[in-house]
Short mmCIF file of C-alpha atoms and ligand atoms in Angstrom, two decimals:
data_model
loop_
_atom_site.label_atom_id
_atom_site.label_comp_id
_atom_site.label_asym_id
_atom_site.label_seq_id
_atom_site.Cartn_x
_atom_site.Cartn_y
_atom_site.Cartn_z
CA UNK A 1 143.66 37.78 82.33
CA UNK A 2 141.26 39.99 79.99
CA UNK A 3 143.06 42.49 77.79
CA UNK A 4 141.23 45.35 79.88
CA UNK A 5 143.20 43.61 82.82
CA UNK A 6 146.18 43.48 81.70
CA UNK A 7 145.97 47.67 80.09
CA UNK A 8 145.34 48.26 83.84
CA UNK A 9 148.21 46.37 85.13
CA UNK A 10 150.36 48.25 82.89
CA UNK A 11 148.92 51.54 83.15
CA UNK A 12 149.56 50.82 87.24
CA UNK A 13 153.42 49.73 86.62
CA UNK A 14 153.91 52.93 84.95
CA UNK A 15 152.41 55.01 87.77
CA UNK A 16 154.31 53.02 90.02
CA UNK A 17 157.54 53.54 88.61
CA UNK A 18 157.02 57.09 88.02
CA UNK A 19 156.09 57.64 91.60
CA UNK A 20 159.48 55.34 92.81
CA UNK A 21 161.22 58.33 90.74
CA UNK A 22 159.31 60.93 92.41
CA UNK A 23 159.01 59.92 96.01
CA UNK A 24 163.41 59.48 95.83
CA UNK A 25 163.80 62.64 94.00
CA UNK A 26 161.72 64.67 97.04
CA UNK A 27 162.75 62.28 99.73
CA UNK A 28 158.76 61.66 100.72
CA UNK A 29 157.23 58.77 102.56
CA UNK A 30 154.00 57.39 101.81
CA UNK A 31 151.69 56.70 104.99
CA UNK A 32 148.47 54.74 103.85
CA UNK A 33 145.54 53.92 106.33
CA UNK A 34 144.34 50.18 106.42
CA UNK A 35 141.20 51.49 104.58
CA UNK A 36 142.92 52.69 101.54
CA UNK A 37 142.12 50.91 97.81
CA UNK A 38 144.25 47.91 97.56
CA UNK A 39 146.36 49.37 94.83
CA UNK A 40 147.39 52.65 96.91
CA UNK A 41 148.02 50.57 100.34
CA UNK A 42 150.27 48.57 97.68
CA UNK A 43 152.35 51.68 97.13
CA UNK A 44 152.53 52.56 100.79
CA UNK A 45 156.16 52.11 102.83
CA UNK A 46 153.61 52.17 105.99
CA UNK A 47 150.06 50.84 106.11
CA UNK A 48 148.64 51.21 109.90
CA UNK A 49 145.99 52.54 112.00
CA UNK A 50 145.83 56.40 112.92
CA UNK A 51 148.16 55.98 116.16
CA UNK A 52 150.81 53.86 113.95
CA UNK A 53 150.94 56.47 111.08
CA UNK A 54 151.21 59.37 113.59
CA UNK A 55 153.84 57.50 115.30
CA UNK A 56 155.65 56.88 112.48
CA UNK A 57 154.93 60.58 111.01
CA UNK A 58 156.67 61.91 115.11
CA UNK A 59 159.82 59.51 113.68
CA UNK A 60 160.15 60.29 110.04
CA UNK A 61 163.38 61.92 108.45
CA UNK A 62 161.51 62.56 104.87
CA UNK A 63 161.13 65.70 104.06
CA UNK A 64 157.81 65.10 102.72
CA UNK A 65 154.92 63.39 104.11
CA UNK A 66 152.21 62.12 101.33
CA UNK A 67 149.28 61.01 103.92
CA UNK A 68 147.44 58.26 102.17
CA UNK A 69 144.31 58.52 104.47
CA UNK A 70 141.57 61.23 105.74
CA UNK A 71 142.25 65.43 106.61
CA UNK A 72 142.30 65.09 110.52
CA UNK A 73 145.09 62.20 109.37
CA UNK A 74 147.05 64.05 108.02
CA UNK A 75 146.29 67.05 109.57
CA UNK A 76 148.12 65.42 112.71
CA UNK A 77 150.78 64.44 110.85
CA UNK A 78 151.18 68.30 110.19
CA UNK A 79 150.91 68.72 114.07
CA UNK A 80 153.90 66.78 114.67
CA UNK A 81 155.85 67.41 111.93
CA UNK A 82 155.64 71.22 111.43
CA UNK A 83 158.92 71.26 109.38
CA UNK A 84 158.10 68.63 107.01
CA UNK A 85 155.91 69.22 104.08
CA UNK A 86 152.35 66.99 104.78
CA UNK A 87 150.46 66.17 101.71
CA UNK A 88 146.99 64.71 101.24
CA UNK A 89 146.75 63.72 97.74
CA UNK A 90 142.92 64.73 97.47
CA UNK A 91 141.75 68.17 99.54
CA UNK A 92 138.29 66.54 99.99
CA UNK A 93 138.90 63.82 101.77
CA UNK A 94 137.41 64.41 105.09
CA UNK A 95 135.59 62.93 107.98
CA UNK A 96 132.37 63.62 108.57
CA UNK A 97 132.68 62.32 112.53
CA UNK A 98 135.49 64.99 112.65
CA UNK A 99 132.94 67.60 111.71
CA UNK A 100 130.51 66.69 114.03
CA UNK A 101 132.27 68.69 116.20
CA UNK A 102 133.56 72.54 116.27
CA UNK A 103 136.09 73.87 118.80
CA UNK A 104 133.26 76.35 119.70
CA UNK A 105 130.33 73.78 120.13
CA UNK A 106 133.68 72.01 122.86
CA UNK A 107 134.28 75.52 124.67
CA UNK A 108 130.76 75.57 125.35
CA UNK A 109 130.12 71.81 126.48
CA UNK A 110 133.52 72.47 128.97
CA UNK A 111 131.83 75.41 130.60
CA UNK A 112 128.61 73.16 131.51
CA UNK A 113 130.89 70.39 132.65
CA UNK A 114 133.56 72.32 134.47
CA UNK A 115 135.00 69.54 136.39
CA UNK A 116 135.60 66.86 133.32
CA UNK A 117 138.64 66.15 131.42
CA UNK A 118 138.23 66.27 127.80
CA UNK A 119 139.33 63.06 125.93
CA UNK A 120 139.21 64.03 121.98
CA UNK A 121 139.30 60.83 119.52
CA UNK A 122 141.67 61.59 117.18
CA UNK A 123 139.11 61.84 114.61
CA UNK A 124 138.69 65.63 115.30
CA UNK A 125 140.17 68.78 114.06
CA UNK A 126 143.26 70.40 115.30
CA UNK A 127 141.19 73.82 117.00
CA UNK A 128 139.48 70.46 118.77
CA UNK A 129 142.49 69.03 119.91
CA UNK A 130 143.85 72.50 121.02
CA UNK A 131 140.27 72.82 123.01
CA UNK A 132 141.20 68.83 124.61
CA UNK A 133 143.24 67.45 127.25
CA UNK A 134 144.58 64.54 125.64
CA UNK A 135 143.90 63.20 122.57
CA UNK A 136 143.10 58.94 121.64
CA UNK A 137 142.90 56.87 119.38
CA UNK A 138 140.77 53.24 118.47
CA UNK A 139 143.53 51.64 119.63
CA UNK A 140 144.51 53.72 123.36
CA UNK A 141 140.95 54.90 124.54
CA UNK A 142 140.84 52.86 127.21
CA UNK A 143 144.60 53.13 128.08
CA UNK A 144 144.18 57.07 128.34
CA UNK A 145 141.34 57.39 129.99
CA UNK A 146 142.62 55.13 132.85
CA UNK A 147 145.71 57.38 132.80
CA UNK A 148 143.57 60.49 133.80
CA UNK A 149 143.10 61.42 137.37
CA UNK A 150 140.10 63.06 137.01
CA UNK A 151 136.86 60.05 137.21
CA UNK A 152 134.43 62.38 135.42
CA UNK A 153 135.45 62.80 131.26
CA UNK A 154 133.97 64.67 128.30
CA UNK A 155 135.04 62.01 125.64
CA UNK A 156 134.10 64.05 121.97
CA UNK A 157 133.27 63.01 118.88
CA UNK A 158 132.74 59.42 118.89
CA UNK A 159 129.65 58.05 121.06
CA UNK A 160 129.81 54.78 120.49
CA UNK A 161 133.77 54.58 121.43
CA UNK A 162 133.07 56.73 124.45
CA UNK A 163 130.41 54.25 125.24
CA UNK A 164 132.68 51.38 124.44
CA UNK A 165 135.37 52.60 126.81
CA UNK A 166 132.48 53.68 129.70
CA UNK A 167 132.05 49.58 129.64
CA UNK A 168 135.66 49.44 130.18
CA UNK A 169 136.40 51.91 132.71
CA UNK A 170 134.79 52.69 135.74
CA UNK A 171 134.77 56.56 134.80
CA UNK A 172 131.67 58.85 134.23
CA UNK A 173 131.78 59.55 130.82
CA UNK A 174 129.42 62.33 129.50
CA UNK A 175 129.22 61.55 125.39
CA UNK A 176 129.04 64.01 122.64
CA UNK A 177 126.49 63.12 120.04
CA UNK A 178 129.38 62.11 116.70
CA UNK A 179 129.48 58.79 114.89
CA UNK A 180 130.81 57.33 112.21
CA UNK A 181 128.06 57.44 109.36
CA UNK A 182 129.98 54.63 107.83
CA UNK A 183 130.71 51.75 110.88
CA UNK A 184 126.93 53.04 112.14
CA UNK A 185 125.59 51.00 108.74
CA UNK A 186 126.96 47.63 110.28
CA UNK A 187 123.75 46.62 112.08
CA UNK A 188 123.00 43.86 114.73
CA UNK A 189 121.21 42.06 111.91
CA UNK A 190 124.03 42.03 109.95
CA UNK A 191 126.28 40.44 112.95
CA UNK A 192 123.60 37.59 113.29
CA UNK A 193 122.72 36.66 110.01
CA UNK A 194 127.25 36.37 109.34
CA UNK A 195 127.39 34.33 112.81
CA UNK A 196 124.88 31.98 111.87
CA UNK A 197 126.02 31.85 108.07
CA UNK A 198 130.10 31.07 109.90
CA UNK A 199 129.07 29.45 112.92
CA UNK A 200 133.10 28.63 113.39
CA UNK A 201 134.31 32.41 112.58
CA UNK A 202 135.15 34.50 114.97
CA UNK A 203 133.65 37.91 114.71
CA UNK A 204 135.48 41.42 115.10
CA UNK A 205 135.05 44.53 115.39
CA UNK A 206 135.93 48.14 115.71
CA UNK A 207 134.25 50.73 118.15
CA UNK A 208 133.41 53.11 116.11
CA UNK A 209 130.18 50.21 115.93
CA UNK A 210 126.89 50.42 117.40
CA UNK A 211 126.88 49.09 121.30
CA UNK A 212 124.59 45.99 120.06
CA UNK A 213 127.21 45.00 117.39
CA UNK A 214 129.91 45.69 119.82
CA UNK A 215 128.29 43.51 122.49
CA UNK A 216 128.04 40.24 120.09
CA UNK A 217 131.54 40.04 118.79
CA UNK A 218 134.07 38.00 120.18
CA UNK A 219 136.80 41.21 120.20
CA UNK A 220 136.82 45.15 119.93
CA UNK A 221 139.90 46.13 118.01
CA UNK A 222 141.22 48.99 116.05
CA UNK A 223 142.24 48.50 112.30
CA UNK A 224 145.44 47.52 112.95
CA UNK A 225 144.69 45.41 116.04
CA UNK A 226 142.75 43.42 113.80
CA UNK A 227 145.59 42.76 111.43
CA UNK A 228 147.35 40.94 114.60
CA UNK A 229 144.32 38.84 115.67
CA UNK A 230 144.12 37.84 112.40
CA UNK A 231 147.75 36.58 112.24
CA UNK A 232 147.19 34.07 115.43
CA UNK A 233 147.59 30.76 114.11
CA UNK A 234 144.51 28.82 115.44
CA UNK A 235 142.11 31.90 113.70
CA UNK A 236 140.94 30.73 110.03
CA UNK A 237 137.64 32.37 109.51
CA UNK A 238 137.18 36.11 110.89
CA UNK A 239 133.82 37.53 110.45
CA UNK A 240 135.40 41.59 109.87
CA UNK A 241 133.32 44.35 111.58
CA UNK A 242 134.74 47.50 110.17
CA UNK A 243 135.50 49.17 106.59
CA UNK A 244 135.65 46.79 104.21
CA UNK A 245 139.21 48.32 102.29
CA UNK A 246 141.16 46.15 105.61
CA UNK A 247 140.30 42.76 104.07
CA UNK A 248 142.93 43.70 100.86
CA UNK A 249 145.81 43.92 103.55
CA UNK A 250 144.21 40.59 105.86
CA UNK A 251 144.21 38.67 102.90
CA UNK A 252 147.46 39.56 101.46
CA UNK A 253 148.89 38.95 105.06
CA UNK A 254 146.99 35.59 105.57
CA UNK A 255 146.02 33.95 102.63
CA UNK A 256 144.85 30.66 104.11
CA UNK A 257 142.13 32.60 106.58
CA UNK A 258 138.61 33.26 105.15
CA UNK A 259 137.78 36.85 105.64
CA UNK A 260 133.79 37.59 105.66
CA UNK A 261 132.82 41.58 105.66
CA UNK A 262 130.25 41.83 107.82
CA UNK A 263 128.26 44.52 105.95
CA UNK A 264 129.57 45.18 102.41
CA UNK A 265 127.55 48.74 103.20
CA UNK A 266 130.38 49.25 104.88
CA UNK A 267 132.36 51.37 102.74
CA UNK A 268 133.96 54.96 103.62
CA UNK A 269 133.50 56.97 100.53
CA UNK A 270 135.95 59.53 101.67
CA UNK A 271 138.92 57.05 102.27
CA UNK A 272 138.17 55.80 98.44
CA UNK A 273 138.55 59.27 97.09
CA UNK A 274 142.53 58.89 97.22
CA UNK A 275 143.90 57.10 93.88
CA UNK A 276 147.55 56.01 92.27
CA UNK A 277 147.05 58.85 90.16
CA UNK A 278 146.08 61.21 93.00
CA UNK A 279 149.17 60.57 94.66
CA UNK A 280 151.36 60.92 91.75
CA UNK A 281 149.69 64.39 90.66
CA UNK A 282 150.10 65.73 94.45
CA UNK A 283 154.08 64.34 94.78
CA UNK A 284 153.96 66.11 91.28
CA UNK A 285 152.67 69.14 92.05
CA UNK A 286 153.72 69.59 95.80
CA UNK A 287 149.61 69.92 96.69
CA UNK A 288 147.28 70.18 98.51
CA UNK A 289 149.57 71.03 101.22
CA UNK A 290 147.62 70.62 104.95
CA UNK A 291 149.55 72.87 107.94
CA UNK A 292 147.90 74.46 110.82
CA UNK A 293 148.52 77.85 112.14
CA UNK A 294 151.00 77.56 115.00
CA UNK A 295 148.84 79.02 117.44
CA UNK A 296 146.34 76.32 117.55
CA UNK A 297 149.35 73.78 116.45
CA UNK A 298 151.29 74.00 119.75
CA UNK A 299 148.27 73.60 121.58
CA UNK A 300 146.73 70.22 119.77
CA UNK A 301 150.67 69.29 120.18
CA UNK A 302 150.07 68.81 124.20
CA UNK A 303 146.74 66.76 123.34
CA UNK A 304 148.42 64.56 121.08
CA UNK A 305 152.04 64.25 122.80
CA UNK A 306 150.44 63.05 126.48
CA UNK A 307 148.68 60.35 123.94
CA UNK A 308 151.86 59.60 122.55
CA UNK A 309 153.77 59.39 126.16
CA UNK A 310 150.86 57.02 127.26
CA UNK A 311 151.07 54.43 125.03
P1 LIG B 1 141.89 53.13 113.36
O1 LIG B 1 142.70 54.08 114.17
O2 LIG B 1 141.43 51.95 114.13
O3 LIG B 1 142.63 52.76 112.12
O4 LIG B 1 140.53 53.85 112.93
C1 LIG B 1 140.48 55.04 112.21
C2 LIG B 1 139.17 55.28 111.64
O5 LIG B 1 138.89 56.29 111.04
C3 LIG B 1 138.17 54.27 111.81
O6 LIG B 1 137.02 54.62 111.13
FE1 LIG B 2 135.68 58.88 109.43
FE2 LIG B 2 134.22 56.68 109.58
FE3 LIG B 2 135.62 57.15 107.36
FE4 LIG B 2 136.84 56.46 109.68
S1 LIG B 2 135.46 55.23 108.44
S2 LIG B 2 137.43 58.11 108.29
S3 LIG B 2 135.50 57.52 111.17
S4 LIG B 2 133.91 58.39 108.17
#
């Protein structure tokens, strides 16, 4: 280990141990997203996708929430948990899907489509949710959608997983124009030129991806649903089609398997922007606090509770 190594290792233990103080002293949690830097998914006593961490922010008895993960993250945590204190450690750190979409942009799509049910990913704002039927996530798109009655659906902001679940479903899906700007860099190029370079690994992916990615790979899986394919014993070499921060937690969980990013493009600047020091300063300081006025809260509540009694 170089010395510089070793400074950081022991600059990190004494973070650590300050935030162990901390996190007891104001009875907080830590919920991390699988794309988190390795160090701060290291601190987390939860590392999921977003329907794990809101199910386990519905369940928590901390009294504080430190979201380790984008706004509309923890921003549904806040839905949920209206009594608890919801922090996200860096105020910047949004999604620019999310805000591809307004709650007055929805209102007026719903008045051309009267007859559709609205299906909001929960990458979206809470005045979105409030404006949506029922809310889903990577991992329950397809689930929800076959739980509606109605066969005609608005699905908002993702295309490409409103397209993915179309394939799945035998519903008319009209698709609002949103992507992710960072699964969109993964290009079929990219999946061809990893096959041939692996023929034996198995390639997945997550559908926030392009159709033509989506189409080659050999499964379709949110973050967390590729953290269990990766755990069956006869997989060794997974070719991973989504942000590159899940291989930390793959590897960690399966060190014999070979993990090969598909794109190394494939990076979501906004999910770096939280750091160990971040999270100390904001357990510190109590900030930045995310809440939403109760207005719009208990109506995002029904969107995200008839997700929650689907699944
Ligand atoms: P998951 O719910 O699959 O973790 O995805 C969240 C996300 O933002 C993907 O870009
Ligand atoms: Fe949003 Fe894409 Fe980042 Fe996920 S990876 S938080 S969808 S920008």
């Amino acid at each position: 280990m170089s010395g510089d190594q070793a400074k950081m290792q022991n600059r990190d233990a004494d973070l650590i141990e300050q935030l162990n103080r901390l996190k007891k002293e104001r009875n907080a949690v830590i919920l991390v997203h699988n794309y988190q830097r390795a160090e701060v998914q290291d601190i987390g006593d939860f590392v999921g996708d977003s329907l794990e961490l809101s199910q386990k922010a519905a369940r928590t008895d901390a009294d504080v929430i430190v979201f380790c993960g984008v706004h509309f993250m923890a921003e549904t945590a806040a839905i949920l948990c209206p009594d608890r204190t919801v922090l996200l450690p860096d105020a910047h750190a949004g999604c620019p899907m999310a805000d591809m979409i307004t709650a007055e942009k929805l209102r007026e799509k719903k008045r051309e489509l009267p007859g559709a049910s609205v299906v909001c990913y929960v990458n979206s704002s809470a005045d979105v949710k409030a404006e949506s039927d029922i809310c889903c996530t990577s991992a329950n798109a397809v689930k929800v959608i076959e739980s509606l009655d109605s066969n005609e659906i608005l699905f908002v902001p993702d295309q490409y997983l409103g397209h993915y679940a179309s394939t799945q479903t035998g519903k008319k899906i009209h698709l609002w124009p949103g992507y992710c700007p960072t699964h969109t860099r993964i290009r079929r190029e990219d999946i061809i030129q990893k096959k041939q370079e692996h023929p034996q690994a198995k390639a997945v992916v997550h559908p926030e991806c392009r159709p033509e990615v989506i189409e080659m790979a050999d499964a379709v899986l949110s973050t967390s649903g590729i953290c269990r394919y990766a755990a069956q014993p006869d997989v060794r070499e997974i070719i991973v089609g989504t942000e590159v921060g899940i291989i930390h937690r793959l590897q960690k969980e399966n060190p014999d398997t070979k993990f090969i990013p598909m794109s190394e493009r494939a990076v979501c600047p906004n999910m770096k922007l939280i750091t160990l020091e971040k999270v100390l300063w904001s357990l510190k300081e109590m900030t930045p606090r995310v809440t939403v006025p109760e207005p719009v809260r208990i109506r995002a509540l029904q969107a995200v509770d008839r997700m929650l009694a689907t699944v």
